[in-house]
Structures are given as C-alpha cells and as structure tokens.
Short mmCIF file of C-alpha atoms in Angstrom, two decimals:
data_model
loop_
_atom_site.label_atom_id
_atom_site.label_comp_id
_atom_site.label_asym_id
_atom_site.label_seq_id
_atom_site.Cartn_x
_atom_site.Cartn_y
_atom_site.Cartn_z
CA GLN A 25 116.65 138.97 99.09
CA GLN A 26 118.59 138.99 95.82
CA PRO A 27 119.77 142.47 94.78
CA VAL A 28 118.69 143.75 91.39
CA GLN A 29 121.37 144.69 88.89
CA SER A 30 120.91 146.91 85.88
CA PRO A 31 121.47 146.83 83.03
CA GLN A 32 121.50 143.10 82.36
CA ALA A 33 123.95 143.58 79.51
CA VAL A 34 125.93 146.40 77.97
CA ILE A 35 128.15 146.64 74.93
CA LEU A 36 130.89 149.25 74.77
CA ARG A 37 133.62 150.34 72.44
CA GLU A 38 137.08 150.54 73.93
CA GLY A 39 137.51 153.84 75.73
CA GLU A 40 133.83 154.34 76.56
CA ASP A 41 132.41 154.57 80.07
CA ALA A 42 129.76 152.45 81.75
CA VAL A 43 127.76 152.39 84.97
CA ILE A 44 126.35 149.24 86.56
CA ASN A 45 123.76 149.62 89.29
CA CYS A 46 122.88 147.37 92.19
CA SER A 47 119.77 147.88 94.28
CA SER A 48 118.43 146.10 97.35
CA SER A 49 115.16 146.33 99.26
CA LYS A 50 116.98 145.48 102.49
CA ALA A 51 119.16 147.59 104.76
CA LEU A 52 122.72 146.75 103.84
CA TYR A 53 125.90 146.36 105.82
CA SER A 54 128.22 146.06 102.85
CA VAL A 55 128.33 145.76 99.08
CA HIS A 56 130.91 143.66 97.25
CA TRP A 57 131.74 143.75 93.54
CA TYR A 58 133.22 140.87 91.54
CA ARG A 59 134.03 140.28 87.89
CA GLN A 60 133.87 136.86 86.28
CA LYS A 61 135.29 136.08 82.88
CA HIS A 62 133.90 133.19 80.89
CA GLY A 63 135.11 129.86 82.27
CA GLU A 64 136.94 131.48 85.16
CA ALA A 65 136.30 132.06 88.85
CA PRO A 66 134.88 135.39 90.04
CA VAL A 67 137.57 137.90 90.98
CA PHE A 68 137.21 140.49 93.73
CA LEU A 69 137.06 144.15 92.74
CA MET A 70 136.11 146.05 95.89
CA ILE A 71 134.05 146.27 99.07
CA LEU A 72 132.03 149.28 100.19
CA LEU A 73 131.14 149.62 103.83
CA LYS A 74 130.01 153.17 104.50
CA GLY A 75 127.28 155.28 102.97
CA GLY A 76 128.43 157.48 100.15
CA GLU A 77 131.93 156.10 100.25
CA GLN A 78 133.72 155.56 96.98
CA LYS A 79 136.40 153.02 96.42
CA GLY A 80 138.69 152.75 93.46
CA HIS A 81 140.43 150.00 91.57
CA GLU A 82 142.48 151.36 88.65
CA LYS A 83 139.88 152.98 86.40
CA ILE A 84 137.02 151.24 88.18
CA SER A 85 135.33 152.92 91.11
CA ALA A 86 132.12 152.44 93.04
CA SER A 87 129.78 154.25 95.37
CA PHE A 88 127.40 153.06 98.06
CA ASN A 89 124.33 155.03 99.08
CA GLU A 90 123.47 153.49 102.41
CA LYS A 91 120.14 155.33 102.71
CA LYS A 92 118.89 154.10 99.37
CA GLN A 93 120.51 150.65 99.59
CA GLN A 94 122.06 151.25 96.22
CA SER A 95 125.53 150.86 94.82
CA SER A 96 126.95 151.81 91.45
CA LEU A 97 130.08 150.57 89.71
CA TYR A 98 131.77 153.04 87.38
CA LEU A 99 134.05 151.86 84.60
CA THR A 100 135.88 154.68 82.86
CA ALA A 101 137.86 154.51 79.64
CA SER A 102 137.00 150.84 79.29
CA GLN A 103 139.61 148.37 78.10
CA LEU A 104 139.14 145.05 76.32
CA SER A 105 140.15 143.32 79.55
CA TYR A 106 137.09 144.74 81.31
CA SER A 107 134.82 142.33 79.43
CA GLY A 108 133.07 139.86 81.67
CA THR A 109 130.10 139.50 83.97
CA TYR A 110 129.96 141.85 86.93
CA PHE A 111 128.23 140.74 90.10
CA CYS A 112 127.30 142.78 93.10
CA GLY A 113 127.01 140.93 96.38
CA THR A 114 125.16 142.39 99.33
CA GLU A 115 125.44 141.65 103.00
CA GLU A 116 122.29 142.61 104.88
CA ARG A 117 122.32 144.13 108.33
CA GLY A 118 121.87 141.37 110.88
CA SER A 119 122.61 138.67 108.35
CA ASN A 120 126.34 138.45 108.67
CA TYR A 121 128.55 136.14 106.67
CA LYS A 122 125.89 135.70 103.99
CA LEU A 123 126.65 137.30 100.66
CA THR A 124 123.69 137.49 98.28
CA PHE A 125 124.61 138.10 94.66
CA GLY A 126 122.65 139.74 91.90
CA LYS A 127 122.18 137.92 88.60
CA GLY A 128 125.03 139.81 87.01
CA THR A 129 125.65 142.33 84.25
CA LEU A 130 127.36 141.09 81.10
CA LEU A 131 129.81 143.73 79.87
CA THR A 132 131.31 143.39 76.41
CA VAL A 133 134.04 145.76 75.30
CA ASN A 134 134.77 145.75 71.58
CA PRO A 135 137.79 147.27 69.80
CA LYS B 26 150.66 131.38 97.79
CA ALA B 27 148.35 128.60 96.63
CA GLY B 28 144.81 129.57 95.71
CA VAL B 29 141.53 127.92 96.61
CA THR B 30 141.46 124.34 95.39
CA GLN B 31 138.27 122.50 94.56
CA THR B 32 138.06 118.84 93.70
CA PRO B 33 136.94 117.25 91.57
CA ARG B 34 136.63 119.72 88.69
CA TYR B 35 133.97 117.73 86.89
CA LEU B 36 131.41 115.17 88.01
CA ILE B 37 128.66 113.26 86.28
CA LYS B 38 126.13 111.60 88.55
CA THR B 39 122.81 109.85 88.15
CA ARG B 40 119.57 111.04 89.69
CA GLY B 41 119.15 109.70 93.19
CA GLN B 42 122.85 109.38 93.89
CA GLN B 43 124.76 111.50 96.36
CA VAL B 44 127.91 113.52 95.84
CA THR B 45 130.63 115.08 97.98
CA LEU B 46 132.62 118.10 96.84
CA SER B 47 135.81 119.30 98.48
CA CYS B 48 137.31 122.75 98.98
CA SER B 49 140.74 123.61 100.35
CA PRO B 50 140.96 127.30 101.27
CA ILE B 51 143.96 129.56 101.10
CA SER B 52 146.30 128.94 104.01
CA GLY B 53 145.28 131.05 106.98
CA HIS B 54 141.73 131.61 105.78
CA ARG B 55 139.18 130.25 108.22
CA SER B 56 135.98 131.34 106.46
CA VAL B 57 134.69 129.17 103.63
CA SER B 58 131.51 129.88 101.70
CA TRP B 59 129.76 127.75 99.09
CA TYR B 60 127.73 128.95 96.11
CA GLN B 61 125.70 127.34 93.38
CA GLN B 62 126.00 129.02 89.99
CA THR B 63 123.50 128.45 87.21
CA PRO B 64 122.83 130.50 84.05
CA GLY B 65 119.36 131.51 85.17
CA GLN B 66 119.93 132.27 88.84
CA GLY B 67 123.50 133.47 88.99
CA LEU B 68 125.45 132.89 92.20
CA GLN B 69 123.32 131.55 95.04
CA PHE B 70 124.62 131.30 98.59
CA LEU B 71 124.56 127.82 100.10
CA PHE B 72 126.35 128.16 103.46
CA GLU B 73 129.31 129.67 105.25
CA TYR B 74 131.64 128.03 107.75
CA PHE B 75 134.15 129.50 110.16
CA SER B 76 136.24 127.43 112.54
CA GLU B 77 134.11 124.33 111.92
CA THR B 78 130.86 126.19 112.67
CA GLN B 79 128.15 126.95 110.16
CA ARG B 80 127.35 130.62 110.67
CA ASN B 81 124.76 131.10 107.96
CA LYS B 82 122.92 129.16 105.30
CA GLY B 83 120.93 129.95 102.19
CA ASN B 84 117.53 128.78 101.07
CA PHE B 85 118.35 125.32 99.86
CA PRO B 86 116.66 122.04 100.82
CA GLY B 87 118.12 119.84 103.52
CA ARG B 88 119.64 117.59 100.82
CA PHE B 89 122.44 120.14 100.71
CA SER B 90 124.78 119.94 103.66
CA GLY B 91 128.31 120.86 104.48
CA ARG B 92 130.99 120.72 107.07
CA GLN B 93 134.38 122.19 107.84
CA PHE B 94 137.34 120.44 109.35
CA SER B 95 139.87 121.69 111.87
CA ASN B 96 142.32 122.51 109.06
CA SER B 97 139.61 124.74 107.46
CA ARG B 98 139.07 122.39 104.54
CA SER B 99 135.40 122.11 103.74
CA GLU B 100 133.13 119.62 102.06
CA MET B 101 129.61 119.90 100.80
CA ASN B 102 127.30 116.98 100.22
CA VAL B 103 124.22 116.70 98.08
CA SER B 104 122.05 113.67 98.63
CA THR B 105 119.31 112.25 96.41
CA LEU B 106 120.48 114.23 93.39
CA GLU B 107 117.94 115.84 91.09
CA LEU B 108 118.37 117.04 87.51
CA GLY B 109 118.03 120.61 88.76
CA ASP B 110 121.14 120.23 90.89
CA SER B 111 123.27 120.40 87.76
CA ALA B 112 125.38 123.50 88.23
CA LEU B 113 128.81 124.92 88.91
CA TYR B 114 129.54 124.77 92.62
CA LEU B 115 132.00 127.40 93.80
CA CYS B 116 133.66 127.79 97.12
CA ALA B 117 135.34 130.94 98.34
CA SER B 118 137.64 131.57 101.26
CA SER B 119 138.41 134.75 103.13
CA TYR B 120 140.48 135.82 106.10
CA ALA B 121 137.75 137.84 107.78
CA ASP B 122 134.30 139.28 107.19
CA PRO B 123 133.65 141.44 105.37
CA ALA B 124 136.72 140.92 103.29
CA GLU B 125 137.92 139.98 99.86
CA ALA B 126 136.84 136.46 99.02
CA PHE B 127 138.96 134.23 96.81
CA PHE B 128 137.03 131.80 94.66
CA GLY B 129 138.09 128.38 93.51
CA GLN B 130 137.67 127.21 89.91
CA GLY B 131 134.56 125.30 90.90
CA THR B 132 133.19 121.80 90.47
CA ARG B 133 130.94 121.30 87.45
CA LEU B 134 128.25 118.81 88.49
CA THR B 135 126.05 117.24 85.86
CA VAL B 136 123.12 115.09 86.96
CA VAL B 137 121.71 112.75 84.32
#
C-alpha cells in the first residue's frame, strides 16, 4: 500500500520552514526519508523506527507517530540546497525488506 | 569507497525485446533492491535480494525477474518489453535492514 504524501508541491523562500507529511493505512515498522534532486539518485536523509521518535539531520528533522502510521519531515530555515523531491518510504510490519515509497513532494526554495 | 554502479546508463529497445540491467552494490553490502521510477507513479518496489535469495517482491508481472550472484552483484531482466516499461530503473544497496540505502544513478530504459 503506497503511503500518501502531502503536500504534492511547496514553494518556499530561503529561510522559511516547511512540513511534509506521510501517511499510511498499514501498521508500520519503519519510515525512511529520501531527497532526490533533478537528474540525480535519491539520497538518504533518515530512518525512524520507534513511535514518537524524532531524528535530526542538520536543520531537517522528522517524527513518527506509530499509532497513527504517520510521519512528518520538518525543514527549518530552508536553504537553496534543500530544493528537490522528498520521498517517504514505509516498511510495513510483517513485510520486511520491502520499502514502499510515496509519490513524492516537490520542494522549491527560491532566493 | 565506490558507490553503487548501474550499467548501462541508457538503453533503447523495441517492443517485444528483452533487456538485462546490472547493478554492482557497495562493497560489503549484501542487500540489493530494485525500483522502477516513472513521473506518474514515483518509486515502485520491484524486488529485494540478500545473499542470492529474493526476500520480497513488488506487484509487477512475471516479465520482470531478477537474480543476485555470490559477489552480491545483481541483475534484473525484463522480457517481452512493452511501451509502458519505459522508466528509470534504480537499484539500491544496504548493509542491513532497516538501514540507509545507497542508490545508483539508474538505467534509463526507453521502449519504442
């Protein structure tokens, strides 16, 4: 079951914050976040394994609500380099080794 | 440390033909996953291999197959190509699961 990401696209000015949400109808074991720039391979940002746990990566952090099967990616004080498409990948309980990605959120950061 | 290498980078094939794509994972990584990326569907999971065993597969027809060799290199094969198979095929390797996956640059397949 493909997770649902929202919003589909967001445009920011440098320095602004953004939140990208990822929701699944299935019980999840883990949530993975990746960023892909145009013409490049996806790059790993972080993995969340426990409910409510937050992970950080520079000014990018994320949370995982295990009970709601939801994860959110927080980008604070955005930089031009944050532009790209963000994908969440979910691993369902009992379906190990299979990462199902959402359709992505296109983030554009303008000067 | 060398990254994930996929060959070839670009392919043009005719409908009905078959194609084989190759993926060399990062040294020491035994898990290799394959994905199909298209503008409309995003990244779709094809299959995952670990130590030459397929541990999971996505919802793709049997025309899509794969294998992994003892050195962890992996290949995927698509037989009887259809126009809809045109896509970027990405492979990713990781040391364990769940863990950070490293993606290759992909193979851009165009079916005409």
